[in-house]
């Protein structure tokens, strides 16, 4: 199935690949694969429960973080956020996680490691990306619309602290009925990382 969405005056084409059961420690999800034909990137959606109701769907839009999600790095809070989202969706009995392949706020894995090296020398996460010639945050969220359309989802309760995600979803016509804060994974190794997210990137602080 080919799904289309307009993105910055170009046509972004998304092709649904396949679905399969994904048993996890929190319960059984269904993993759905999508191929971004414009970039060659492969994205997945983790769905749980019956999504056909008209009620807003609990959702997390999560950008890939190999170091945090898979290698258990303490430099960020990505892994704990993903785990919290999966647990929350399972407890809710209904929800979806869009896992987007845009590592390092969109700069890619190897550039992320280069940014880490600059951080080891004293730069913060924003300064490191800029020194490498990138924006502070290069991610985009246009891919979310066709993925959500695949499930006929138009209304969300979004788990995020990032106002850019909320604005992007709203601009695409997604009804965001509730913003659910997701503060977890703070530790001594990521204090500066979290401070930069709050102070420079506008993420909502815990209350």
Short mmCIF file of N, CA, C and O in Angstrom, two decimals, residues 59-163:
data_model
loop_
_atom_site.label_atom_id
_atom_site.label_comp_id
_atom_site.label_asym_id
_atom_site.label_seq_id
_atom_site.Cartn_x
_atom_site.Cartn_y
_atom_site.Cartn_z
N UNK A 59 -0.09 8.03 22.36
CA UNK A 59 0.94 7.91 21.31
C UNK A 59 2.26 8.49 21.78
O UNK A 59 2.31 9.48 22.52
N UNK A 60 3.32 7.86 21.37
CA UNK A 60 4.67 8.39 21.52
C UNK A 60 5.31 8.44 20.14
O UNK A 60 5.31 7.45 19.40
N UNK A 61 5.83 9.60 19.75
CA UNK A 61 6.64 9.73 18.54
C UNK A 61 8.09 9.73 19.01
O UNK A 61 8.54 10.67 19.66
N UNK A 62 8.81 8.65 18.70
CA UNK A 62 10.14 8.45 19.26
C UNK A 62 11.18 8.37 18.14
O UNK A 62 11.05 7.56 17.22
N UNK A 63 12.19 9.21 18.23
CA UNK A 63 13.27 9.17 17.24
C UNK A 63 14.33 8.16 17.66
O UNK A 63 14.72 8.09 18.83
N UNK A 64 14.78 7.39 16.69
CA UNK A 64 15.77 6.34 16.95
C UNK A 64 16.98 6.88 17.71
O UNK A 64 17.51 7.95 17.42
N UNK A 65 17.40 6.11 18.70
CA UNK A 65 18.63 6.41 19.45
C UNK A 65 19.31 5.09 19.75
O UNK A 65 19.01 4.45 20.76
N UNK A 66 20.20 4.66 18.87
CA UNK A 66 20.86 3.37 19.06
C UNK A 66 21.59 3.33 20.40
O UNK A 66 21.50 2.34 21.14
N UNK A 67 22.30 4.40 20.73
CA UNK A 67 23.09 4.39 21.95
C UNK A 67 22.22 4.31 23.20
O UNK A 67 22.56 3.61 24.17
N UNK A 68 21.09 5.00 23.20
CA UNK A 68 20.22 4.99 24.37
C UNK A 68 19.23 3.85 24.38
O UNK A 68 19.02 3.19 25.41
N UNK A 69 18.63 3.57 23.22
CA UNK A 69 17.58 2.55 23.15
C UNK A 69 18.14 1.14 23.25
O UNK A 69 17.51 0.25 23.83
N UNK A 70 19.30 0.92 22.64
CA UNK A 70 19.84 -0.45 22.50
C UNK A 70 21.12 -0.69 23.30
O UNK A 70 21.37 -1.82 23.73
N UNK A 71 21.95 0.36 23.48
CA UNK A 71 23.23 0.19 24.15
C UNK A 71 23.21 0.73 25.57
O UNK A 71 24.25 0.75 26.24
N UNK A 72 22.05 1.21 26.02
CA UNK A 72 21.82 1.59 27.42
C UNK A 72 22.70 2.75 27.88
O UNK A 72 23.08 2.84 29.04
N UNK A 73 23.02 3.66 26.94
CA UNK A 73 23.81 4.83 27.29
C UNK A 73 23.09 5.68 28.33
O UNK A 73 21.88 5.86 28.27
N UNK A 74 23.88 6.24 29.24
CA UNK A 74 23.35 7.16 30.25
C UNK A 74 23.55 8.62 29.84
O UNK A 74 23.25 9.53 30.61
N UNK A 75 24.04 8.86 28.60
CA UNK A 75 24.25 10.24 28.14
C UNK A 75 22.95 10.93 27.81
O UNK A 75 22.91 12.14 27.65
N UNK A 76 21.87 10.16 27.62
CA UNK A 76 20.58 10.74 27.24
C UNK A 76 19.49 10.04 28.05
O UNK A 76 19.77 9.16 28.87
N UNK A 77 18.24 10.41 27.80
CA UNK A 77 17.11 9.78 28.47
C UNK A 77 16.23 9.01 27.48
O UNK A 77 15.10 8.65 27.80
N UNK A 78 16.77 8.74 26.28
CA UNK A 78 15.95 8.15 25.22
C UNK A 78 15.47 6.75 25.54
O UNK A 78 14.29 6.42 25.36
N UNK A 79 16.38 5.89 25.99
CA UNK A 79 16.00 4.53 26.31
C UNK A 79 14.91 4.45 27.36
O UNK A 79 13.88 3.78 27.16
N UNK A 80 15.08 5.12 28.50
CA UNK A 80 14.02 5.12 29.52
C UNK A 80 12.70 5.70 29.00
O UNK A 80 11.62 5.22 29.38
N UNK A 81 12.76 6.72 28.14
CA UNK A 81 11.53 7.27 27.59
C UNK A 81 10.80 6.25 26.72
O UNK A 81 9.57 6.12 26.79
N UNK A 82 11.55 5.51 25.89
CA UNK A 82 10.93 4.49 25.05
C UNK A 82 10.30 3.39 25.91
O UNK A 82 9.16 2.96 25.67
N UNK A 83 11.03 2.94 26.92
CA UNK A 83 10.50 1.90 27.79
C UNK A 83 9.26 2.39 28.53
O UNK A 83 8.27 1.65 28.66
N UNK A 84 9.31 3.62 29.02
CA UNK A 84 8.16 4.19 29.72
C UNK A 84 6.94 4.26 28.80
O UNK A 84 5.81 3.97 29.20
N UNK A 85 7.18 4.66 27.55
CA UNK A 85 6.08 4.76 26.58
C UNK A 85 5.47 3.40 26.30
O UNK A 85 4.24 3.26 26.25
N UNK A 86 6.31 2.39 26.11
CA UNK A 86 5.78 1.05 25.84
C UNK A 86 5.00 0.52 27.03
O UNK A 86 3.91 -0.06 26.89
N UNK A 87 5.53 0.75 28.21
CA UNK A 87 4.82 0.31 29.42
C UNK A 87 3.49 1.05 29.58
O UNK A 87 2.47 0.44 29.92
N UNK A 88 3.49 2.35 29.31
CA UNK A 88 2.28 3.15 29.45
C UNK A 88 1.20 2.72 28.47
O UNK A 88 0.02 2.62 28.82
N UNK A 89 1.60 2.47 27.23
CA UNK A 89 0.65 2.01 26.21
C UNK A 89 0.06 0.66 26.60
O UNK A 89 -1.15 0.43 26.49
N UNK A 90 0.92 -0.23 27.10
CA UNK A 90 0.44 -1.55 27.50
C UNK A 90 -0.53 -1.45 28.68
O UNK A 90 -1.57 -2.13 28.70
N UNK A 91 -0.22 -0.60 29.65
CA UNK A 91 -1.13 -0.41 30.79
C UNK A 91 -2.45 0.18 30.35
O UNK A 91 -3.51 -0.18 30.88
N UNK A 92 -2.38 1.10 29.40
CA UNK A 92 -3.59 1.71 28.86
C UNK A 92 -4.44 0.67 28.12
O UNK A 92 -5.67 0.80 28.05
N UNK A 93 -3.77 -0.31 27.54
CA UNK A 93 -4.46 -1.34 26.77
C UNK A 93 -4.71 -0.94 25.33
O UNK A 93 -5.32 -1.71 24.57
N UNK A 94 -4.20 0.23 24.95
CA UNK A 94 -4.48 0.76 23.62
C UNK A 94 -3.53 1.92 23.35
O UNK A 94 -3.44 2.85 24.15
N UNK A 95 -2.82 1.87 22.22
CA UNK A 95 -1.93 2.98 21.91
C UNK A 95 -0.97 2.63 20.79
O UNK A 95 -0.98 1.52 20.25
N UNK A 96 -0.12 3.59 20.46
CA UNK A 96 0.80 3.40 19.33
C UNK A 96 2.09 4.20 19.58
O UNK A 96 2.06 5.29 20.16
N UNK A 97 3.20 3.61 19.16
CA UNK A 97 4.50 4.28 19.21
C UNK A 97 5.04 4.33 17.79
O UNK A 97 5.18 3.29 17.13
N UNK A 98 5.30 5.53 17.30
CA UNK A 98 5.92 5.71 16.00
C UNK A 98 7.42 5.83 16.22
O UNK A 98 7.89 6.76 16.87
N UNK A 99 8.17 4.86 15.70
CA UNK A 99 9.62 4.83 15.89
C UNK A 99 10.26 5.28 14.58
O UNK A 99 10.25 4.57 13.58
N UNK A 100 10.81 6.49 14.62
CA UNK A 100 11.32 7.15 13.41
C UNK A 100 12.83 7.05 13.33
O UNK A 100 13.54 7.31 14.31
N UNK A 101 13.33 6.73 12.15
CA UNK A 101 14.76 6.52 11.95
C UNK A 101 15.45 7.85 11.67
O UNK A 101 15.80 8.17 10.54
N UNK A 102 15.62 8.64 12.71
CA UNK A 102 16.32 9.92 12.56
C UNK A 102 17.24 10.12 13.77
O UNK A 102 17.00 10.92 14.66
N UNK A 103 18.30 9.31 13.73
CA UNK A 103 19.28 9.24 14.80
C UNK A 103 19.96 10.59 15.03
O UNK A 103 20.19 11.36 14.10
N UNK A 104 20.28 10.87 16.29
CA UNK A 104 21.06 12.06 16.62
C UNK A 104 20.38 13.36 16.27
O UNK A 104 21.01 14.27 15.76
N UNK A 105 19.07 13.43 16.55
CA UNK A 105 18.26 14.59 16.15
C UNK A 105 18.38 14.85 14.65
O UNK A 105 18.38 15.99 14.19
N UNK A 106 18.50 13.77 13.89
CA UNK A 106 18.47 13.88 12.44
C UNK A 106 19.80 13.91 11.74
O UNK A 106 19.85 13.97 10.50
N UNK A 107 20.93 13.84 12.48
CA UNK A 107 22.24 13.97 11.83
C UNK A 107 22.88 12.62 11.50
O UNK A 107 23.90 12.57 10.82
N UNK A 108 22.31 11.53 11.98
CA UNK A 108 22.84 10.21 11.69
C UNK A 108 23.79 9.71 12.77
O UNK A 108 24.33 10.49 13.58
N UNK A 109 24.01 8.41 12.77
CA UNK A 109 24.77 7.78 13.85
C UNK A 109 26.22 8.22 13.91
O UNK A 109 26.74 8.56 14.98
N UNK A 110 26.91 8.23 12.76
CA UNK A 110 28.34 8.56 12.79
C UNK A 110 28.55 10.02 13.18
O UNK A 110 29.49 10.35 13.93
N UNK A 111 27.70 10.91 12.67
CA UNK A 111 27.80 12.31 13.08
C UNK A 111 27.43 12.48 14.55
O UNK A 111 27.96 13.37 15.22
N UNK A 112 26.55 11.65 15.03
CA UNK A 112 26.21 11.70 16.45
C UNK A 112 27.44 11.34 17.30
O UNK A 112 27.71 11.98 18.32
N UNK A 113 28.21 10.35 16.86
CA UNK A 113 29.43 9.99 17.58
C UNK A 113 30.44 11.13 17.51
O UNK A 113 31.14 11.44 18.49
N UNK A 114 30.52 11.78 16.34
CA UNK A 114 31.40 12.96 16.23
C UNK A 114 30.93 14.05 17.19
O UNK A 114 31.75 14.73 17.82
N UNK A 115 29.61 14.22 17.30
CA UNK A 115 29.07 15.21 18.25
C UNK A 115 29.40 14.82 19.68
O UNK A 115 29.72 15.69 20.51
N UNK A 116 29.34 13.54 19.99
CA UNK A 116 29.74 13.08 21.32
C UNK A 116 31.18 13.46 21.62
O UNK A 116 31.51 13.88 22.74
N UNK A 117 32.06 13.30 20.62
CA UNK A 117 33.46 13.65 20.82
C UNK A 117 33.62 15.13 21.15
O UNK A 117 34.42 15.51 22.02
N UNK A 118 32.84 15.98 20.46
CA UNK A 118 32.89 17.41 20.77
C UNK A 118 32.34 17.69 22.15
O UNK A 118 32.84 18.56 22.88
N UNK A 119 31.33 16.94 22.56
CA UNK A 119 30.78 17.09 23.90
C UNK A 119 31.81 16.67 24.95
O UNK A 119 31.89 17.28 26.03
N UNK A 120 32.57 15.63 24.64
CA UNK A 120 33.63 15.21 25.57
C UNK A 120 34.66 16.32 25.78
O UNK A 120 35.36 16.35 26.80
N UNK A 121 34.77 17.22 24.79
CA UNK A 121 35.73 18.33 24.88
C UNK A 121 35.10 19.61 25.43
O UNK A 121 35.75 20.65 25.45
N UNK A 122 33.81 19.54 25.81
CA UNK A 122 33.20 20.68 26.49
C UNK A 122 31.98 21.29 25.82
O UNK A 122 31.31 22.12 26.42
N UNK A 123 31.68 20.93 24.56
CA UNK A 123 30.49 21.48 23.90
C UNK A 123 29.23 20.83 24.46
O UNK A 123 29.27 19.68 24.94
N UNK A 124 28.10 21.56 24.42
CA UNK A 124 26.85 20.91 24.77
C UNK A 124 26.24 20.30 23.51
O UNK A 124 26.81 20.39 22.40
N UNK A 125 25.10 19.66 23.62
CA UNK A 125 24.54 18.92 22.49
C UNK A 125 24.16 19.82 21.32
O UNK A 125 24.34 19.45 20.16
N UNK A 126 23.66 21.01 21.61
CA UNK A 126 23.32 21.95 20.55
C UNK A 126 24.58 22.49 19.90
O UNK A 126 24.71 22.53 18.67
N UNK A 127 25.54 22.92 20.72
CA UNK A 127 26.79 23.47 20.18
C UNK A 127 27.51 22.45 19.31
O UNK A 127 28.06 22.80 18.25
N UNK A 128 27.50 21.19 19.71
CA UNK A 128 28.20 20.15 18.96
C UNK A 128 27.57 19.97 17.58
O UNK A 128 28.28 19.89 16.57
N UNK A 129 26.24 19.92 17.52
CA UNK A 129 25.58 19.78 16.22
C UNK A 129 25.88 20.96 15.31
O UNK A 129 26.13 20.80 14.12
N UNK A 130 25.85 22.16 15.88
CA UNK A 130 26.11 23.37 15.09
C UNK A 130 27.56 23.38 14.60
O UNK A 130 27.84 23.74 13.45
N UNK A 131 28.51 22.99 15.44
CA UNK A 131 29.91 22.94 15.04
C UNK A 131 30.13 21.97 13.89
O UNK A 131 31.04 22.16 13.06
N UNK A 132 29.30 20.95 13.81
CA UNK A 132 29.40 19.99 12.71
C UNK A 132 28.67 20.45 11.45
O UNK A 132 28.68 19.75 10.43
N UNK A 133 28.03 21.62 11.53
CA UNK A 133 27.36 22.18 10.36
C UNK A 133 25.89 21.85 10.25
O UNK A 133 25.28 22.06 9.19
N UNK A 134 25.29 21.37 11.34
CA UNK A 134 23.88 21.01 11.33
C UNK A 134 23.07 21.99 12.17
O UNK A 134 23.62 22.78 12.94
N UNK A 135 21.76 21.92 12.03
CA UNK A 135 20.88 22.66 12.92
C UNK A 135 20.92 22.01 14.30
O UNK A 135 21.35 20.86 14.46
N UNK A 136 20.44 22.75 15.29
CA UNK A 136 20.38 22.19 16.64
C UNK A 136 19.53 20.94 16.67
O UNK A 136 19.82 19.97 17.38
N UNK A 137 18.45 20.94 15.89
CA UNK A 137 17.56 19.79 15.79
C UNK A 137 17.10 19.68 14.34
O UNK A 137 16.34 20.52 13.86
N UNK A 138 17.58 18.66 13.64
CA UNK A 138 17.29 18.51 12.21
C UNK A 138 16.14 17.56 11.92
O UNK A 138 15.89 17.22 10.76
N UNK A 139 15.43 17.13 12.95
CA UNK A 139 14.37 16.14 12.74
C UNK A 139 13.14 16.77 12.08
O UNK A 139 12.87 17.95 12.22
N UNK A 140 12.40 15.92 11.36
CA UNK A 140 11.11 16.31 10.80
C UNK A 140 10.07 15.28 11.19
O UNK A 140 10.41 14.14 11.53
N UNK A 141 8.81 15.68 11.12
CA UNK A 141 7.74 14.79 11.58
C UNK A 141 6.66 14.56 10.52
O UNK A 141 5.61 14.00 10.81
N UNK A 142 6.96 14.96 9.26
CA UNK A 142 5.98 14.77 8.19
C UNK A 142 5.63 13.31 7.96
O UNK A 142 4.53 12.99 7.51
N UNK A 143 6.55 12.42 8.29
CA UNK A 143 6.32 10.99 8.11
C UNK A 143 5.18 10.47 8.99
O UNK A 143 4.55 9.44 8.70
N UNK A 144 4.91 11.18 10.08
CA UNK A 144 3.90 10.72 11.04
C UNK A 144 2.50 10.68 10.43
O UNK A 144 1.70 9.79 10.75
N UNK A 145 2.19 11.64 9.58
CA UNK A 145 0.82 11.74 9.05
C UNK A 145 0.43 10.51 8.24
O UNK A 145 -0.63 9.90 8.53
N UNK A 146 1.19 10.08 7.24
CA UNK A 146 0.76 8.89 6.51
C UNK A 146 0.79 7.63 7.37
O UNK A 146 -0.01 6.71 7.15
N UNK A 147 1.70 7.57 8.34
CA UNK A 147 1.71 6.41 9.23
C UNK A 147 0.43 6.36 10.06
O UNK A 147 -0.20 5.31 10.19
N UNK A 148 0.04 7.50 10.61
CA UNK A 148 -1.21 7.55 11.39
C UNK A 148 -2.42 7.32 10.50
O UNK A 148 -3.39 6.66 10.91
N UNK A 149 -2.38 7.85 9.27
CA UNK A 149 -3.49 7.63 8.34
C UNK A 149 -3.69 6.14 8.05
O UNK A 149 -4.81 5.69 7.83
N UNK A 150 -2.60 5.40 8.04
CA UNK A 150 -2.69 3.96 7.79
C UNK A 150 -3.61 3.28 8.82
O UNK A 150 -4.27 2.29 8.51
N UNK A 151 -3.61 3.82 10.04
CA UNK A 151 -4.44 3.26 11.11
C UNK A 151 -5.75 4.04 11.31
O UNK A 151 -6.48 3.77 12.25
N UNK A 152 -6.01 5.01 10.42
CA UNK A 152 -7.18 5.88 10.54
C UNK A 152 -7.21 6.60 11.89
O UNK A 152 -8.27 6.78 12.51
N UNK A 153 -6.03 7.03 12.34
CA UNK A 153 -5.91 7.77 13.60
C UNK A 153 -5.81 9.26 13.29
O UNK A 153 -4.94 9.68 12.53
N UNK A 154 -6.70 10.03 13.88
CA UNK A 154 -6.68 11.48 13.66
C UNK A 154 -6.65 12.27 14.96
O UNK A 154 -6.57 13.49 14.93
N UNK A 155 -6.68 11.58 16.10
CA UNK A 155 -6.73 12.25 17.39
C UNK A 155 -5.80 11.53 18.37
O UNK A 155 -5.86 10.31 18.52
N UNK A 156 -4.93 12.32 19.04
CA UNK A 156 -3.89 11.74 19.88
C UNK A 156 -3.85 12.34 21.27
O UNK A 156 -4.15 13.52 21.47
N UNK A 157 -3.43 11.51 22.20
CA UNK A 157 -2.89 11.95 23.49
C UNK A 157 -1.40 11.67 23.40
O UNK A 157 -0.98 10.52 23.42
N UNK A 158 -0.61 12.71 23.25
CA UNK A 158 0.78 12.54 22.87
C UNK A 158 1.70 12.59 24.09
O UNK A 158 1.60 13.50 24.92
N UNK A 159 2.58 11.60 24.21
CA UNK A 159 3.57 11.56 25.29
C UNK A 159 4.83 12.27 24.81
O UNK A 159 5.60 11.72 24.02
N UNK A 160 5.04 13.47 25.29
CA UNK A 160 6.22 14.24 24.86
C UNK A 160 6.43 15.42 25.79
O UNK A 160 5.51 15.87 26.48
N UNK A 161 7.65 15.94 25.77
CA UNK A 161 7.97 17.23 26.40
C UNK A 161 8.35 18.26 25.35
O UNK A 161 8.68 19.38 25.69
N UNK A 162 8.30 17.86 24.07
CA UNK A 162 8.84 18.66 22.98
C UNK A 162 7.71 19.41 22.25
O UNK A 162 6.92 18.79 21.54
N UNK A 163 7.63 20.73 22.40
CA UNK A 163 6.55 21.48 21.74
C UNK A 163 6.62 21.43 20.22
O UNK A 163 5.60 21.59 19.55
#
